[in-house]
Amino acid sequence: MHTIVFFGDSITQQGNSGNGFIAQLRQQLSATDYQLIGAGIGGNKVYDLYLRLERDVLLLEPDTTVILIGINDIWHKEKGIGVDIVKYEQFYRAIIEKLLQHQSKVILCTLTVIGERTNQSNPMDADLEAYSQVVTTLASDYQITCVALRQIFTQYLQIHNTTNAYKGILTTDGVHLNTIGNTLVATALLPLLQQLSN
C-alpha cells in the first residue's frame, strides 16, 4: 500500500471530495495499491504547513507527499497578511527537507491562478510566476518532481478563455477550482502517481 498525502490550502481541501482532484485520483488508482489522504486547510500559507507538518503529514508516514501551496501567500498581500517571496522559499525549503529526512518522496506543484484572464493581465500574475519559479528552483535543488500546474492552467486558458473572463473556465471564483480545473490537476498528477507503485 502506497500512502500519498496531499498537503496544501483550500484548493487541496476542496480537492478531497465531490469532483475534486484527489477524489478523481481515488477513482483512477487502485484502492488496494494506494491510500490517498487529503491534508488541505483553507486559508493556509506556507508557514501554516510548516507548523502542522508533524501532526498532519509526518505522523502518517507517507510514501509520497504532494504539495500545492502559495495562493494565499500571494492573495492575502492585498490585506497586508501575505508572505514575501524570501520567507516563502525559506519555509518551503524547511518543509521539503523534513519530508526527505523522513524518507517521503516529494512532488511539488507550481501555482494555479488568481484570476483567469489571459496574457498576464490579472493583478497578481507577476507574483504567481515568481513564486512558481521558486517552486521550480526548489524542485531542481532537491532533484524532486515538479508539476507545472501554472503552465498547464495558463496554456489551457489561452485556448479556452476566448472572452478573457476573470472566472468560470477553470475556477468558480478566480481561485477555487471547478470540475474542469480539478480534472486538469488530476490528469497532470495521475501518471506520476501510477509510477510510484511500480
Short mmCIF file of C-alpha atoms in Angstrom, two decimals:
data_model
loop_
_atom_site.label_atom_id
_atom_site.label_comp_id
_atom_site.label_asym_id
_atom_site.label_seq_id
_atom_site.Cartn_x
_atom_site.Cartn_y
_atom_site.Cartn_z
CA MET A 1 0.00 0.00 0.00
CA HIS A 2 1.45 3.33 -1.12
CA THR A 3 0.29 6.22 1.09
CA ILE A 4 0.11 9.64 -0.57
CA VAL A 5 -0.64 12.80 1.43
CA PHE A 6 -1.82 15.92 -0.40
CA PHE A 7 -0.66 18.93 1.60
CA GLY A 8 -1.98 22.42 0.96
CA ASP A 9 -4.70 25.04 1.36
CA SER A 10 -8.39 25.22 0.37
CA ILE A 11 -7.66 24.04 -3.18
CA THR A 12 -6.37 20.78 -1.71
CA GLN A 13 -9.13 20.71 0.93
CA GLN A 14 -11.83 21.02 -1.74
CA GLY A 15 -9.93 18.54 -3.91
CA ASN A 16 -10.67 15.78 -1.41
CA SER A 17 -14.41 15.49 -2.08
CA GLY A 18 -17.03 15.68 -4.84
CA ASN A 19 -15.33 16.20 -8.20
CA GLY A 20 -12.08 17.34 -6.57
CA PHE A 21 -8.74 16.24 -7.98
CA ILE A 22 -7.96 13.89 -5.07
CA ALA A 23 -11.43 12.33 -5.35
CA GLN A 24 -10.88 11.88 -9.11
CA LEU A 25 -7.49 10.26 -8.49
CA ARG A 26 -9.07 7.88 -5.95
CA GLN A 27 -11.38 6.64 -8.70
CA GLN A 28 -8.48 6.16 -11.12
CA LEU A 29 -5.96 4.49 -8.80
CA SER A 30 -6.36 1.02 -7.30
CA ALA A 31 -7.67 1.18 -3.73
CA THR A 32 -5.62 -1.91 -2.90
CA ASP A 33 -2.39 -0.24 -4.03
CA TYR A 34 -2.93 3.37 -2.93
CA GLN A 35 -4.18 5.28 0.08
CA LEU A 36 -4.83 8.95 -0.77
CA ILE A 37 -5.13 11.35 2.17
CA GLY A 38 -6.19 14.99 1.85
CA ALA A 39 -4.43 17.33 4.30
CA GLY A 40 -5.57 20.70 2.96
CA ILE A 41 -6.86 23.50 5.20
CA GLY A 42 -8.49 26.63 3.82
CA GLY A 43 -6.56 29.87 4.25
CA ASN A 44 -3.23 28.14 4.90
CA LYS A 45 0.04 29.72 3.85
CA VAL A 46 3.45 28.06 3.66
CA TYR A 47 4.27 28.68 7.34
CA ASP A 48 0.96 27.06 8.38
CA LEU A 49 2.06 23.94 6.53
CA TYR A 50 5.41 24.04 8.30
CA LEU A 51 3.72 24.33 11.71
CA ARG A 52 1.37 21.38 11.13
CA LEU A 53 3.79 19.20 9.15
CA GLU A 54 4.49 16.82 12.05
CA ARG A 55 0.86 16.33 13.06
CA ASP A 56 -0.83 16.22 9.67
CA VAL A 57 1.81 14.57 7.48
CA LEU A 58 4.84 13.02 9.20
CA LEU A 59 2.76 11.03 11.72
CA LEU A 60 1.03 9.36 8.75
CA GLU A 61 4.42 8.18 7.44
CA PRO A 62 3.55 8.90 3.78
CA ASP A 63 5.48 7.25 0.99
CA THR A 64 4.83 10.37 -1.10
CA THR A 65 3.74 13.92 -0.25
CA VAL A 66 2.22 16.19 -2.91
CA ILE A 67 2.47 19.91 -2.05
CA LEU A 68 0.46 22.76 -3.56
CA ILE A 69 0.87 25.97 -1.53
CA GLY A 70 1.30 29.67 -2.21
CA ILE A 71 -2.02 31.08 -3.40
CA ASN A 72 -2.87 32.64 -0.01
CA ASP A 73 0.73 33.76 0.49
CA ILE A 74 0.19 36.00 -2.57
CA TRP A 75 -3.57 36.66 -2.45
CA HIS A 76 -3.53 37.85 1.18
CA LYS A 77 -0.94 40.52 0.39
CA GLU A 78 -4.00 42.64 -0.51
CA LYS A 79 -4.93 42.55 3.19
CA GLY A 80 -1.33 43.03 4.32
CA ILE A 81 -1.04 39.44 5.61
CA GLY A 82 0.72 37.73 2.71
CA VAL A 83 4.12 36.02 2.80
CA ASP A 84 7.03 37.64 0.98
CA ILE A 85 8.93 35.55 -1.52
CA VAL A 86 12.07 35.17 0.63
CA LYS A 87 10.12 33.76 3.60
CA TYR A 88 8.07 31.62 1.19
CA GLU A 89 11.23 29.95 -0.07
CA GLN A 90 12.70 29.53 3.43
CA PHE A 91 9.62 27.82 4.88
CA TYR A 92 9.09 25.72 1.75
CA ARG A 93 12.71 24.56 1.84
CA ALA A 94 12.36 23.56 5.52
CA ILE A 95 9.22 21.53 4.72
CA ILE A 96 10.94 19.68 1.87
CA GLU A 97 14.00 18.89 3.99
CA LYS A 98 11.89 17.46 6.83
CA LEU A 99 9.91 15.28 4.43
CA LEU A 100 13.05 13.97 2.76
CA GLN A 101 14.58 13.22 6.18
CA HIS A 102 11.50 11.07 6.86
CA GLN A 103 12.01 9.17 3.58
CA SER A 104 8.90 10.58 1.90
CA LYS A 105 9.11 11.19 -1.82
CA VAL A 106 8.05 14.77 -2.55
CA ILE A 107 6.12 16.14 -5.53
CA LEU A 108 5.85 19.93 -5.82
CA CYS A 109 3.23 21.82 -7.83
CA THR A 110 3.60 25.32 -9.23
CA LEU A 111 0.72 27.68 -8.51
CA THR A 112 -2.56 27.80 -10.39
CA VAL A 113 -4.42 31.10 -10.81
CA ILE A 114 -5.78 34.16 -9.03
CA GLY A 115 -7.98 35.31 -11.88
CA GLU A 116 -8.31 33.56 -15.24
CA ARG A 117 -7.65 36.43 -17.65
CA THR A 118 -5.07 35.65 -20.29
CA ASN A 119 -1.79 37.34 -21.28
CA GLN A 120 -0.65 38.03 -17.71
CA SER A 121 -3.42 40.59 -17.22
CA ASN A 122 -4.56 39.50 -13.73
CA PRO A 123 -3.23 41.78 -10.96
CA MET A 124 -1.24 39.02 -9.23
CA ASP A 125 0.12 37.19 -12.28
CA ALA A 126 3.66 38.54 -11.81
CA ASP A 127 3.76 37.19 -8.24
CA LEU A 128 2.28 33.86 -9.34
CA GLU A 129 5.03 33.50 -11.92
CA ALA A 130 7.76 34.50 -9.44
CA TYR A 131 6.57 32.18 -6.66
CA SER A 132 6.10 29.36 -9.17
CA GLN A 133 9.71 29.89 -10.24
CA VAL A 134 10.73 29.43 -6.59
CA VAL A 135 8.90 26.08 -6.59
CA THR A 136 10.63 25.04 -9.82
CA THR A 137 14.02 26.02 -8.40
CA LEU A 138 13.40 24.10 -5.17
CA ALA A 139 12.47 21.00 -7.15
CA SER A 140 15.71 21.33 -9.09
CA ASP A 141 17.77 21.93 -5.94
CA TYR A 142 16.45 18.78 -4.28
CA GLN A 143 16.10 16.77 -7.51
CA ILE A 144 12.42 16.10 -6.89
CA THR A 145 9.45 16.13 -9.23
CA CYS A 146 7.68 19.39 -10.08
CA VAL A 147 4.27 19.51 -11.76
CA ALA A 148 3.94 22.67 -13.85
CA LEU A 149 0.32 23.49 -12.97
CA ARG A 150 0.88 27.20 -13.62
CA GLN A 151 1.91 26.49 -17.21
CA ILE A 152 -0.85 23.90 -17.69
CA PHE A 153 -3.51 26.35 -16.47
CA THR A 154 -2.29 29.39 -18.42
CA GLN A 155 -1.97 27.38 -21.64
CA TYR A 156 -5.49 25.98 -21.23
CA LEU A 157 -6.90 29.46 -20.60
CA GLN A 158 -5.06 30.89 -23.60
CA ILE A 159 -7.05 28.49 -25.79
CA HIS A 160 -10.38 28.25 -23.97
CA ASN A 161 -10.92 31.65 -22.30
CA THR A 162 -11.95 33.40 -25.51
CA THR A 163 -13.87 36.18 -23.72
CA ASN A 164 -10.97 36.88 -21.30
CA ALA A 165 -13.26 36.19 -18.33
CA TYR A 166 -11.95 36.54 -14.77
CA LYS A 167 -13.55 33.29 -13.65
CA GLY A 168 -15.71 30.38 -14.79
CA ILE A 169 -13.40 28.43 -17.10
CA LEU A 170 -11.27 26.54 -14.55
CA THR A 171 -12.47 28.15 -11.31
CA THR A 172 -15.70 29.12 -9.62
CA ASP A 173 -14.37 32.45 -8.33
CA GLY A 174 -11.00 33.06 -9.97
CA VAL A 175 -9.18 30.88 -7.41
CA HIS A 176 -11.07 27.76 -6.30
CA LEU A 177 -11.23 25.05 -8.93
CA ASN A 178 -14.34 23.86 -10.74
CA THR A 179 -14.60 20.32 -12.10
CA ILE A 180 -12.53 21.11 -15.21
CA GLY A 181 -9.81 22.76 -13.12
CA ASN A 182 -9.72 19.76 -10.79
CA THR A 183 -9.54 17.42 -13.79
CA LEU A 184 -6.51 19.31 -15.13
CA VAL A 185 -4.73 18.78 -11.80
CA ALA A 186 -5.72 15.11 -11.59
CA THR A 187 -4.63 14.48 -15.19
CA ALA A 188 -1.23 16.06 -14.52
CA LEU A 189 -0.67 14.02 -11.35
CA LEU A 190 -2.06 10.64 -12.44
CA PRO A 191 0.90 9.32 -14.49
CA LEU A 192 3.36 10.39 -11.78
CA LEU A 193 1.37 8.59 -9.09
CA GLN A 194 0.92 5.49 -11.25
CA GLN A 195 4.71 5.19 -11.49
CA LEU A 196 5.03 5.09 -7.71
CA SER A 197 3.64 1.59 -7.26
CA ASN A 198 5.87 0.10 -9.97
#
